[in-house]
Amino acid sequence: MIVYEDEYILGVSKPNNMLVHHAYHSRNVSDESSLLEQILLHTGLKVYPIHRLDRKTSGIILLAKQKEFVSKFQDLFTEKKIKKRYYGVVRGFSPLNQTITTPVKGRDAKIHKEAWTDLKTLENITLDIPVKPYDTSRYSLVEMYPKTGRMHQLRIHTNKISHPLIGDAKYGDKNHDIMFKDNFGFQNLFLHAGKLEFIHPFTLDKMILIAPFPKDWNLLFEKFSWKNPLQ
């Protein structure tokens, strides 16, 4: 789903469980169509990723229309001139505000690198649905501002403060994931890249790009009586 387009970039809302492009480490899912392949199929455009978005994460990603445009936009990320806003549903009642600075391993999985996430809790709920070892279950809607862009940073950071994301098979809580599947039919990772804010490096316009929440999120907002923070 294209949320923004000009002569330099596309702003696209990526679904859960879709690779941005096929790479060596993802060859085991090479039979699935990637985001770049879908865009080429539906628009005829060959585009180039400017930044990363995990396969399991939904939300906005910037793609350049020409290879020579990529570095100008990548500089915004390198120089921390782009504001990224993510949303997550986590286990338990998360802190009202917290800065998480636990180092995160790089893509080579050997060296820990500096990582910084600002987290804010927007909503809470207690459900009369037992999840071992408790008779009820508690969840929070969080807004996160990562100031660095490490691999799986938000998934690792929420786990580090004992409030893992729902639907995260690697860093999350299996019991709560099963509860969400059995009671609501939700199986996707509840992590969404909702908004990007930056100054366009070519036009100098102030950009605010928003990716609407996927279907699961909208159903959850309705069931939990939570306000959609992107509306």
CSV table of C-alpha atoms in Angstrom, one decimal:
chain,number,residue,atom,x,y,z
A,1,MET,CA,0.0,0.0,0.0
A,2,ILE,CA,1.6,3.3,-1.2
A,3,VAL,CA,1.0,6.1,1.4
A,4,TYR,CA,3.3,8.7,-0.3
A,5,GLU,CA,4.9,9.2,-3.7
A,6,ASP,CA,7.0,11.9,-5.4
A,7,GLU,CA,9.7,11.9,-8.1
A,8,TYR,CA,12.3,10.7,-5.5
A,9,ILE,CA,10.7,8.1,-3.2
A,10,LEU,CA,7.8,5.9,-2.4
A,11,GLY,CA,6.5,5.6,1.2
A,12,VAL,CA,5.0,2.1,1.4
A,13,SER,CA,3.0,0.4,4.2
A,14,LYS,CA,4.5,-3.1,4.4
A,15,PRO,CA,2.3,-6.0,5.7
A,16,ASN,CA,3.3,-8.4,8.5
A,17,ASN,CA,5.4,-11.4,7.4
A,18,MET,CA,6.7,-9.9,4.1
A,19,LEU,CA,10.4,-9.5,3.3
A,20,VAL,CA,11.4,-6.2,1.9
A,21,HIS,CA,13.7,-8.0,-0.5
A,22,HIS,CA,15.3,-11.5,-0.8
A,23,ALA,CA,18.7,-11.9,0.8
A,24,TYR,CA,21.1,-14.8,1.5
A,25,HIS,CA,20.0,-15.2,5.1
A,26,SER,CA,16.3,-15.4,4.1
A,27,ARG,CA,16.7,-18.0,1.3
A,28,ASN,CA,14.5,-20.4,3.3
A,29,VAL,CA,11.5,-18.2,2.4
A,30,SER,CA,12.6,-17.4,-1.1
A,31,ASP,CA,9.4,-18.8,-2.5
A,32,GLU,CA,7.5,-15.9,-1.0
A,33,SER,CA,7.0,-12.7,-2.9
A,34,SER,CA,9.0,-9.7,-1.5
A,35,LEU,CA,7.8,-6.2,-1.1
A,36,LEU,CA,10.1,-5.0,-4.0
A,37,GLU,CA,8.7,-7.7,-6.2
A,38,GLN,CA,5.1,-6.8,-5.4
A,39,ILE,CA,5.8,-3.1,-6.2
A,40,LEU,CA,7.4,-4.0,-9.5
A,41,LEU,CA,4.5,-6.3,-10.4
A,42,HIS,CA,1.8,-3.7,-9.6
A,43,THR,CA,3.4,-0.4,-10.6
A,44,GLY,CA,6.3,-1.4,-12.9
A,45,LEU,CA,8.7,0.5,-10.7
A,46,LYS,CA,12.1,-0.9,-9.7
A,47,VAL,CA,12.8,0.7,-6.3
A,48,TYR,CA,15.6,0.6,-3.8
A,49,PRO,CA,15.3,0.3,0.0
A,50,ILE,CA,16.5,3.2,2.1
A,51,HIS,CA,16.3,1.5,5.5
A,52,ARG,CA,15.3,-1.8,7.0
A,53,LEU,CA,12.0,-3.2,8.4
A,54,ASP,CA,11.9,-6.7,9.9
A,55,ARG,CA,9.9,-9.3,8.0
A,56,LYS,CA,7.4,-9.7,10.9
A,57,THR,CA,7.0,-6.0,11.5
A,58,SER,CA,4.3,-4.0,9.6
A,59,GLY,CA,4.4,-0.4,8.7
A,60,ILE,CA,6.1,2.4,6.8
A,61,ILE,CA,9.3,2.0,4.8
A,62,LEU,CA,11.0,4.4,2.4
A,63,LEU,CA,12.0,3.3,-1.1
A,64,ALA,CA,14.0,5.3,-3.6
A,65,LYS,CA,13.1,5.5,-7.2
A,66,GLN,CA,16.7,5.7,-8.3
A,67,LYS,CA,19.8,4.2,-6.8
A,68,GLU,CA,21.5,7.6,-6.6
A,69,PHE,CA,18.8,9.0,-4.4
A,70,VAL,CA,19.4,6.4,-1.6
A,71,SER,CA,22.4,7.9,0.1
A,72,LYS,CA,20.7,11.3,0.6
A,73,PHE,CA,17.8,9.7,2.5
A,74,GLN,CA,20.1,7.3,4.4
A,75,ASP,CA,22.0,10.3,5.7
A,76,LEU,CA,18.8,11.3,7.6
A,77,PHE,CA,19.0,8.0,9.5
A,78,THR,CA,22.7,8.1,10.1
A,79,GLU,CA,22.6,11.7,11.3
A,80,LYS,CA,19.5,11.0,13.4
A,81,LYS,CA,17.5,13.6,11.4
A,82,ILE,CA,14.5,11.3,11.0
A,83,LYS,CA,11.9,10.7,13.8
A,84,LYS,CA,10.6,7.1,13.8
A,85,ARG,CA,7.5,6.3,15.7
A,86,TYR,CA,6.5,2.6,16.4
A,87,TYR,CA,3.6,1.1,18.2
A,88,GLY,CA,3.5,-2.2,20.1
A,89,VAL,CA,1.2,-4.3,22.3
A,90,VAL,CA,3.1,-5.7,25.2
A,91,ARG,CA,2.6,-8.1,28.1
A,92,GLY,CA,1.8,-6.5,31.5
A,93,PHE,CA,1.5,-2.9,32.6
A,94,SER,CA,4.5,-1.2,31.1
A,95,PRO,CA,6.1,1.9,32.6
A,96,LEU,CA,4.4,5.3,31.8
A,97,ASN,CA,7.7,6.5,30.4
A,98,GLN,CA,11.1,4.7,30.1
A,99,THR,CA,14.3,5.1,28.2
A,100,ILE,CA,16.0,1.8,27.4
A,101,THR,CA,19.7,1.8,26.5
A,102,THR,CA,20.6,-1.9,26.7
A,103,PRO,CA,23.2,-2.6,24.0
A,104,VAL,CA,22.0,-4.8,21.1
A,105,LYS,CA,24.0,-7.3,19.0
A,106,GLY,CA,24.7,-6.1,15.4
A,107,ARG,CA,23.7,-8.0,12.3
A,108,ASP,CA,26.9,-10.1,12.6
A,109,ALA,CA,25.5,-11.3,16.1
A,110,LYS,CA,29.0,-10.9,17.7
A,111,ILE,CA,29.5,-7.3,18.8
A,112,HIS,CA,27.0,-5.5,21.1
A,113,LYS,CA,26.3,-2.0,19.9
A,114,GLU,CA,24.8,1.1,21.5
A,115,ALA,CA,21.0,1.2,21.3
A,116,TRP,CA,18.5,3.7,22.5
A,117,THR,CA,14.7,3.5,22.7
A,118,ASP,CA,12.3,5.9,24.4
A,119,LEU,CA,9.0,4.2,25.4
A,120,LYS,CA,5.7,5.7,26.4
A,121,THR,CA,2.6,3.8,27.6
A,122,LEU,CA,-0.7,4.9,26.0
A,123,GLU,CA,-3.3,2.4,27.2
A,124,ASN,CA,-3.7,-0.5,29.6
A,125,ILE,CA,-6.2,-3.3,30.0
A,126,THR,CA,-6.8,-6.2,32.4
A,127,LEU,CA,-8.7,-9.2,30.9
A,128,ASP,CA,-10.6,-11.9,32.8
A,129,ILE,CA,-8.7,-14.5,30.8
A,130,PRO,CA,-6.2,-16.6,32.7
A,131,VAL,CA,-2.7,-17.0,31.5
A,132,LYS,CA,-0.4,-19.1,33.7
A,133,PRO,CA,0.4,-18.5,36.5
A,134,TYR,CA,-2.2,-15.8,36.8
A,135,ASP,CA,-6.0,-15.7,36.9
A,136,THR,CA,-6.1,-12.7,34.7
A,137,SER,CA,-4.0,-11.2,31.9
A,138,ARG,CA,-2.7,-7.6,31.5
A,139,TYR,CA,-1.6,-5.7,28.4
A,140,SER,CA,-0.4,-2.3,27.4
A,141,LEU,CA,-0.3,-0.2,24.2
A,142,VAL,CA,3.1,1.5,23.8
A,143,GLU,CA,4.6,4.2,21.6
A,144,MET,CA,8.3,3.8,20.9
A,145,TYR,CA,10.9,6.2,19.5
A,146,PRO,CA,14.1,4.3,18.6
A,147,LYS,CA,17.1,6.7,18.3
A,148,THR,CA,19.2,3.9,16.9
A,149,GLY,CA,18.3,1.3,14.3
A,150,ARG,CA,19.8,-2.0,15.5
A,151,MET,CA,18.4,-5.3,14.3
A,152,HIS,CA,15.4,-6.4,16.4
A,153,GLN,CA,16.0,-3.5,18.7
A,154,LEU,CA,12.5,-2.8,19.8
A,155,ARG,CA,11.7,-6.5,20.2
A,156,ILE,CA,14.8,-7.0,22.4
A,157,HIS,CA,14.3,-3.8,24.4
A,158,THR,CA,10.7,-4.5,25.4
A,159,ASN,CA,11.8,-8.0,26.4
A,160,LYS,CA,14.7,-6.5,28.5
A,161,ILE,CA,12.1,-4.6,30.6
A,162,SER,CA,10.0,-7.7,31.0
A,163,HIS,CA,7.2,-6.4,28.8
A,164,PRO,CA,7.7,-8.4,25.6
A,165,LEU,CA,5.7,-7.8,22.4
A,166,ILE,CA,2.7,-10.0,21.7
A,167,GLY,CA,3.2,-12.3,18.8
A,168,ASP,CA,7.0,-12.3,19.1
A,169,ALA,CA,8.0,-16.0,18.8
A,170,LYS,CA,11.7,-15.2,19.3
A,171,TYR,CA,11.7,-12.7,22.2
A,172,GLY,CA,8.1,-12.9,23.5
A,173,ASP,CA,6.0,-15.0,25.9
A,174,LYS,CA,4.6,-18.1,24.3
A,175,ASN,CA,1.7,-18.4,26.8
A,176,HIS,CA,0.4,-15.0,26.0
A,177,ASP,CA,0.8,-15.5,22.2
A,178,ILE,CA,-1.3,-18.7,22.5
A,179,MET,CA,-4.0,-16.8,24.4
A,180,PHE,CA,-4.2,-14.1,21.7
A,181,LYS,CA,-4.5,-16.8,19.0
A,182,ASP,CA,-7.1,-18.9,20.8
A,183,ASN,CA,-9.3,-16.1,22.0
A,184,PHE,CA,-8.9,-13.5,19.3
A,185,GLY,CA,-7.4,-15.3,16.3
A,186,PHE,CA,-4.4,-12.9,16.3
A,187,GLN,CA,-1.1,-14.5,15.2
A,188,ASN,CA,1.0,-11.6,13.8
A,189,LEU,CA,3.6,-9.7,15.7
A,190,PHE,CA,2.1,-6.6,17.3
A,191,LEU,CA,4.8,-4.2,16.2
A,192,HIS,CA,4.0,-1.4,13.7
A,193,ALA,CA,6.1,1.3,12.2
A,194,GLY,CA,3.4,4.0,12.2
A,195,LYS,CA,5.0,7.3,11.4
A,196,LEU,CA,8.1,8.9,9.9
A,197,GLU,CA,8.9,12.7,10.3
A,198,PHE,CA,11.8,14.3,8.4
A,199,ILE,CA,12.9,17.2,6.1
A,200,HIS,CA,12.9,16.0,2.5
A,201,PRO,CA,16.6,16.3,1.4
A,202,PHE,CA,15.6,17.3,-2.1
A,203,THR,CA,12.5,19.4,-1.8
A,204,LEU,CA,13.2,20.6,1.8
A,205,ASP,CA,9.5,20.0,2.6
A,206,LYS,CA,8.6,18.8,6.1
A,207,MET,CA,7.3,15.3,5.7
A,208,ILE,CA,5.0,13.4,8.0
A,209,LEU,CA,4.3,10.0,6.6
A,210,ILE,CA,1.7,7.7,8.3
A,211,ALA,CA,1.0,4.0,7.7
A,212,PRO,CA,-2.4,2.9,8.9
A,213,PHE,CA,-2.7,0.0,11.3
A,214,PRO,CA,-3.3,-3.5,9.9
A,215,LYS,CA,-6.7,-5.3,10.3
A,216,ASP,CA,-5.6,-7.1,13.5
A,217,TRP,CA,-4.7,-3.8,15.2
A,218,ASN,CA,-8.1,-2.2,14.4
A,219,LEU,CA,-9.9,-5.3,15.7
A,220,LEU,CA,-7.9,-5.2,18.9
A,221,PHE,CA,-8.6,-1.5,19.4
A,222,GLU,CA,-12.3,-2.2,19.2
A,223,LYS,CA,-12.2,-5.2,21.5
A,224,PHE,CA,-10.0,-3.5,24.1
A,225,SER,CA,-11.8,-0.1,23.8
A,226,TRP,CA,-8.4,1.5,23.0
A,227,LYS,CA,-8.0,4.8,21.1
A,228,ASN,CA,-6.2,4.5,17.7
A,229,PRO,CA,-3.1,6.7,18.2
A,230,LEU,CA,-2.8,7.4,14.5
A,231,GLN,CA,-6.2,9.0,14.2
